[in-house]
Short mmCIF file of N, CA and C in Angstrom, two decimals:
data_model
loop_
_atom_site.label_atom_id
_atom_site.label_comp_id
_atom_site.label_asym_id
_atom_site.label_seq_id
_atom_site.Cartn_x
_atom_site.Cartn_y
_atom_site.Cartn_z
N MET T 1 100.03 96.44 99.94
CA MET T 1 99.47 97.23 99.16
C MET T 1 100.54 97.42 97.91
N LYS T 2 99.85 97.75 96.66
CA LYS T 2 100.51 97.84 95.57
C LYS T 2 100.26 99.27 95.21
N ILE T 3 101.26 99.89 94.43
CA ILE T 3 101.18 101.22 93.86
C ILE T 3 101.78 100.62 92.17
N LEU T 4 101.00 101.51 91.36
CA LEU T 4 101.43 101.07 90.00
C LEU T 4 101.53 102.51 89.56
N THR T 5 102.60 102.87 88.88
CA THR T 5 102.58 104.10 88.06
C THR T 5 102.13 103.70 86.39
N VAL T 6 101.65 104.82 85.85
CA VAL T 6 101.24 104.64 84.63
C VAL T 6 101.35 105.74 83.66
N CYS T 7 101.86 105.41 82.30
CA CYS T 7 101.98 106.38 81.10
C CYS T 7 101.65 106.06 80.12
N SER T 8 101.66 106.79 78.85
CA SER T 8 100.95 105.96 77.96
C SER T 8 101.66 104.98 77.22
N THR T 9 103.02 105.08 77.29
CA THR T 9 103.80 103.70 76.96
C THR T 9 104.45 102.68 77.96
N GLY T 10 104.58 103.40 79.46
CA GLY T 10 104.77 102.04 80.23
C GLY T 10 106.30 102.42 80.11
N LEU T 11 106.97 103.12 79.64
CA LEU T 11 108.41 102.91 79.79
C LEU T 11 109.20 104.27 80.42
N GLY T 12 109.18 105.26 79.73
CA GLY T 12 109.55 106.54 80.50
C GLY T 12 109.07 107.00 81.72
N SER T 13 108.19 107.74 81.44
CA SER T 13 107.64 108.72 82.63
C SER T 13 106.94 107.79 83.96
N SER T 14 106.45 106.61 83.53
CA SER T 14 105.77 105.67 84.40
C SER T 14 107.39 105.14 85.11
N PHE T 15 108.32 104.93 84.51
CA PHE T 15 109.51 104.39 85.25
C PHE T 15 110.23 105.35 86.20
N MET T 16 110.18 106.47 85.81
CA MET T 16 110.61 107.71 86.66
C MET T 16 110.02 108.16 87.73
N THR T 17 108.65 107.82 87.61
CA THR T 17 107.60 108.12 88.67
C THR T 17 107.68 106.98 89.56
N GLN T 18 107.86 105.72 89.20
CA GLN T 18 108.17 104.78 90.08
C GLN T 18 109.29 105.04 91.19
N LEU T 19 110.49 105.26 90.23
CA LEU T 19 111.41 105.37 91.30
C LEU T 19 111.12 106.60 91.86
N ASN T 20 110.71 107.72 91.94
CA ASN T 20 110.43 108.70 92.65
C ASN T 20 109.32 108.01 93.81
N ILE T 21 108.36 107.54 93.35
CA ILE T 21 107.48 107.02 94.69
C ILE T 21 108.50 106.19 95.62
N GLU T 22 109.44 105.26 95.04
CA GLU T 22 110.14 104.56 95.80
C GLU T 22 111.01 105.45 96.74
N LYS T 23 111.22 106.31 96.30
CA LYS T 23 112.37 107.40 97.20
C LYS T 23 111.20 108.10 98.20
N ALA T 24 109.96 108.21 97.83
CA ALA T 24 109.22 108.85 98.78
C ALA T 24 108.80 107.76 99.96
N LEU T 25 108.54 106.61 99.59
CA LEU T 25 108.45 105.65 100.51
C LEU T 25 109.48 105.37 101.51
N LYS T 26 110.67 105.67 100.97
CA LYS T 26 112.10 105.28 101.65
C LYS T 26 111.92 106.61 102.76
N GLN T 27 111.61 107.76 102.21
CA GLN T 27 111.77 109.13 103.15
C GLN T 27 110.37 109.14 104.27
N LEU T 28 109.55 108.58 103.79
CA LEU T 28 108.36 108.26 104.81
C LEU T 28 108.46 107.26 105.53
N GLY T 29 109.50 106.26 105.72
CA GLY T 29 109.88 105.38 106.52
C GLY T 29 108.62 104.03 106.32
N VAL T 30 108.38 103.85 105.11
CA VAL T 30 107.46 102.79 104.76
C VAL T 30 108.27 101.89 103.97
N SER T 31 107.94 100.32 104.57
CA SER T 31 108.57 99.31 103.63
C SER T 31 107.30 98.42 103.60
N GLY T 32 107.42 97.24 102.61
CA GLY T 32 106.51 96.56 102.43
C GLY T 32 105.48 96.98 101.31
N VAL T 33 105.58 98.02 100.68
CA VAL T 33 104.71 98.40 99.64
C VAL T 33 105.26 97.96 98.31
N GLU T 34 104.45 97.23 97.36
CA GLU T 34 104.99 96.66 96.26
C GLU T 34 104.78 98.26 95.04
N THR T 35 105.91 98.10 94.17
CA THR T 35 105.49 98.97 93.09
C THR T 35 105.93 98.47 91.96
N ASP T 36 105.46 99.09 90.79
CA ASP T 36 105.66 98.65 89.57
C ASP T 36 105.18 99.75 88.57
N HIS T 37 105.33 99.85 87.19
CA HIS T 37 105.11 100.60 86.25
C HIS T 37 104.68 99.86 85.04
N MET T 38 103.68 100.71 84.59
CA MET T 38 102.88 100.00 83.03
C MET T 38 102.33 101.19 82.41
N ASP T 39 101.91 100.41 81.27
CA ASP T 39 101.23 101.47 80.02
C ASP T 39 99.72 101.37 80.55
N LEU T 40 99.24 102.63 79.99
CA LEU T 40 97.71 102.92 80.28
C LEU T 40 97.09 101.74 79.67
N GLY T 41 97.19 101.59 78.50
CA GLY T 41 96.45 100.32 78.01
C GLY T 41 96.10 99.06 78.33
N SER T 42 97.38 98.84 79.11
CA SER T 42 97.48 97.39 79.67
C SER T 42 97.08 97.36 81.19
N ALA T 43 96.94 98.38 81.85
CA ALA T 43 96.55 98.46 83.22
C ALA T 43 94.98 98.09 83.21
N THR T 44 95.05 97.15 84.42
CA THR T 44 93.40 96.69 84.55
C THR T 44 93.39 97.09 86.28
N PRO T 45 91.80 97.13 86.86
CA PRO T 45 91.76 97.80 88.42
C PRO T 45 92.47 96.65 89.25
N ASN T 46 92.62 95.48 88.80
CA ASN T 46 93.30 94.23 89.75
C ASN T 46 94.63 94.37 89.62
N ASP T 47 95.21 95.17 88.94
CA ASP T 47 96.85 95.43 89.03
C ASP T 47 97.26 96.33 90.27
N ALA T 48 96.59 96.91 90.85
CA ALA T 48 96.99 97.65 92.15
C ALA T 48 96.10 98.11 92.87
N ASP T 49 96.30 98.86 94.20
CA ASP T 49 95.48 99.59 94.84
C ASP T 49 95.35 100.92 94.63
N VAL T 50 96.47 101.56 93.99
CA VAL T 50 96.51 102.99 93.65
C VAL T 50 97.51 103.02 92.34
N PHE T 51 96.93 104.07 91.49
CA PHE T 51 97.68 104.19 90.13
C PHE T 51 97.87 105.48 90.35
N PHE T 52 99.10 105.87 89.99
CA PHE T 52 99.76 107.10 90.03
C PHE T 52 99.88 107.40 88.53
N MET T 53 99.51 108.61 87.98
CA MET T 53 99.77 109.18 86.44
C MET T 53 99.76 110.79 86.69
N GLY T 54 100.38 110.96 85.29
CA GLY T 54 100.45 112.23 85.25
C GLY T 54 98.92 112.87 84.73
N ARG T 55 98.91 114.15 85.39
CA ARG T 55 97.27 115.09 85.01
C ARG T 55 97.22 114.44 83.56
N ASP T 56 97.74 114.71 82.52
CA ASP T 56 97.32 114.76 81.04
C ASP T 56 96.55 113.43 80.86
N ILE T 57 96.66 112.31 81.47
CA ILE T 57 96.29 111.17 81.22
C ILE T 57 95.21 110.74 82.45
N ALA T 58 95.35 111.26 83.33
CA ALA T 58 94.38 110.94 84.45
C ALA T 58 93.03 110.71 84.02
N ASP T 59 92.42 111.38 83.19
CA ASP T 59 91.02 111.10 82.88
C ASP T 59 90.77 109.90 82.19
N SER T 60 91.79 109.48 81.18
CA SER T 60 91.58 108.04 80.86
C SER T 60 91.86 106.89 81.59
N GLY T 61 92.37 107.35 82.74
CA GLY T 61 92.59 106.36 83.75
C GLY T 61 91.52 106.05 84.95
N GLN T 62 90.48 106.49 84.84
CA GLN T 62 89.47 106.84 85.99
C GLN T 62 88.75 105.53 86.29
N GLY T 63 88.54 104.70 85.27
CA GLY T 63 88.22 103.22 85.30
C GLY T 63 88.81 102.53 86.31
N LEU T 64 90.44 102.66 86.66
CA LEU T 64 91.14 101.64 87.26
C LEU T 64 90.93 101.81 88.85
N GLY T 65 90.10 102.98 89.19
CA GLY T 65 89.73 102.72 90.59
C GLY T 65 90.46 104.31 91.36
N ASP T 66 91.45 103.83 92.54
CA ASP T 66 92.27 104.90 92.93
C ASP T 66 93.27 105.55 92.39
N VAL T 67 92.72 106.44 91.63
CA VAL T 67 93.84 107.13 90.70
C VAL T 67 94.18 108.68 91.05
N VAL T 68 95.25 108.57 91.31
CA VAL T 68 96.29 110.11 91.87
C VAL T 68 97.12 110.37 90.77
N ALA T 69 96.27 111.91 90.35
CA ALA T 69 96.85 112.61 89.20
C ALA T 69 97.86 113.32 89.82
N LEU T 70 99.35 113.35 89.11
CA LEU T 70 100.24 114.01 89.57
C LEU T 70 100.24 115.36 88.39
N ASN T 71 100.81 116.67 89.17
CA ASN T 71 100.88 117.89 88.28
C ASN T 71 102.13 117.82 87.85
N SER T 72 103.23 117.18 88.59
CA SER T 72 104.47 117.08 88.02
C SER T 72 105.14 115.73 88.57
N LEU T 73 105.63 115.29 87.53
CA LEU T 73 106.34 113.68 87.86
C LEU T 73 107.80 113.60 88.66
N ILE T 74 108.16 114.96 88.79
CA ILE T 74 109.54 115.40 89.37
C ILE T 74 109.30 115.91 90.66
N ASP T 75 108.35 116.47 90.98
CA ASP T 75 108.15 117.11 92.21
C ASP T 75 108.05 116.46 93.45
N MET T 76 109.20 116.35 94.20
CA MET T 76 108.99 115.25 94.96
C MET T 76 108.20 115.54 96.42
N ASN T 77 108.07 117.12 96.66
CA ASN T 77 107.07 117.25 97.51
C ASN T 77 105.91 116.68 97.11
N GLU T 78 105.42 117.11 96.04
CA GLU T 78 103.79 116.72 95.59
C GLU T 78 103.90 115.31 95.70
N ILE T 79 104.85 114.35 95.19
CA ILE T 79 104.84 112.86 95.37
C ILE T 79 104.54 112.53 96.43
N THR T 80 105.57 112.92 97.51
CA THR T 80 105.43 112.20 99.03
C THR T 80 104.17 112.53 99.51
N GLU T 81 103.75 113.78 99.60
CA GLU T 81 102.56 114.24 100.16
C GLU T 81 101.51 113.39 99.61
N LYS T 82 101.30 113.08 98.42
CA LYS T 82 100.16 112.30 97.47
C LYS T 82 100.44 110.75 97.94
N VAL T 83 101.87 110.23 98.10
CA VAL T 83 102.00 108.88 98.58
C VAL T 83 101.35 108.86 99.82
N LYS T 84 101.84 109.94 101.00
CA LYS T 84 101.24 109.55 102.01
C LYS T 84 99.64 109.68 102.19
N ALA T 85 99.26 110.28 101.57
CA ALA T 85 97.66 110.54 101.50
C ALA T 85 97.28 109.13 101.08
N ALA T 86 97.75 108.55 99.95
CA ALA T 86 97.27 107.03 99.36
C ALA T 86 97.33 106.10 100.37
N LEU T 87 98.69 106.11 100.88
CA LEU T 87 99.09 104.96 102.27
C LEU T 87 97.91 105.09 103.31
N GLU T 88 97.52 106.24 103.63
CA GLU T 88 96.71 106.31 104.66
C GLU T 88 95.25 106.05 104.27
N ARG T 89 94.82 106.17 103.03
CA ARG T 89 93.67 105.92 102.90
C ARG T 89 93.44 104.26 102.55
N HIS T 90 94.61 103.67 102.49
CA HIS T 90 94.59 102.15 102.35
C HIS T 90 95.11 101.62 103.51
N GLY T 91 94.95 102.13 104.60
CA GLY T 91 95.35 101.85 106.05
C GLY T 91 96.86 101.51 106.29
N VAL T 92 97.69 102.05 105.65
CA VAL T 92 99.33 101.76 105.68
C VAL T 92 99.61 102.84 106.94
N GLN T 93 100.04 102.41 108.03
CA GLN T 93 100.57 103.31 109.06
C GLN T 93 101.99 104.06 108.41
N VAL T 94 102.10 105.18 108.59
CA VAL T 94 103.08 106.26 107.82
C VAL T 94 103.74 106.69 109.12
N PRO T 95 105.15 106.46 109.54
CA PRO T 95 105.53 107.04 110.97
C PRO T 95 105.74 108.00 110.73
N GLY T 96 105.54 109.01 109.79
CA GLY T 96 105.87 110.22 110.10
C GLY T 96 107.22 111.07 109.62
N LYS T 97 108.02 110.07 109.21
CA LYS T 97 109.68 110.70 108.71
C LYS T 97 109.22 111.36 107.66
N GLU T 98 110.23 112.40 107.28
CA GLU T 98 110.42 112.93 105.92
C GLU T 98 111.51 113.57 105.82
#
């Protein structure tokens, strides 16, 4: 499974969100999930299984497929909860560690 974080430039907030998603994966005890970051204009539906982005650009990313809109790019509770839900939607077993 691959999670891609997306922002308008593919540099700042998408990279920060990628790092926070990697922290969430570690907290959840999940390994084997690939992560990356990219700008919205370059992302295609084939780039990942799930696309995380800020709520401000989520409408523009709807054509990508499974898009998760974040209210906050730094709220670890929200990120961990939404990562866990995305993993479960895609059949990845979550051990339940938090």
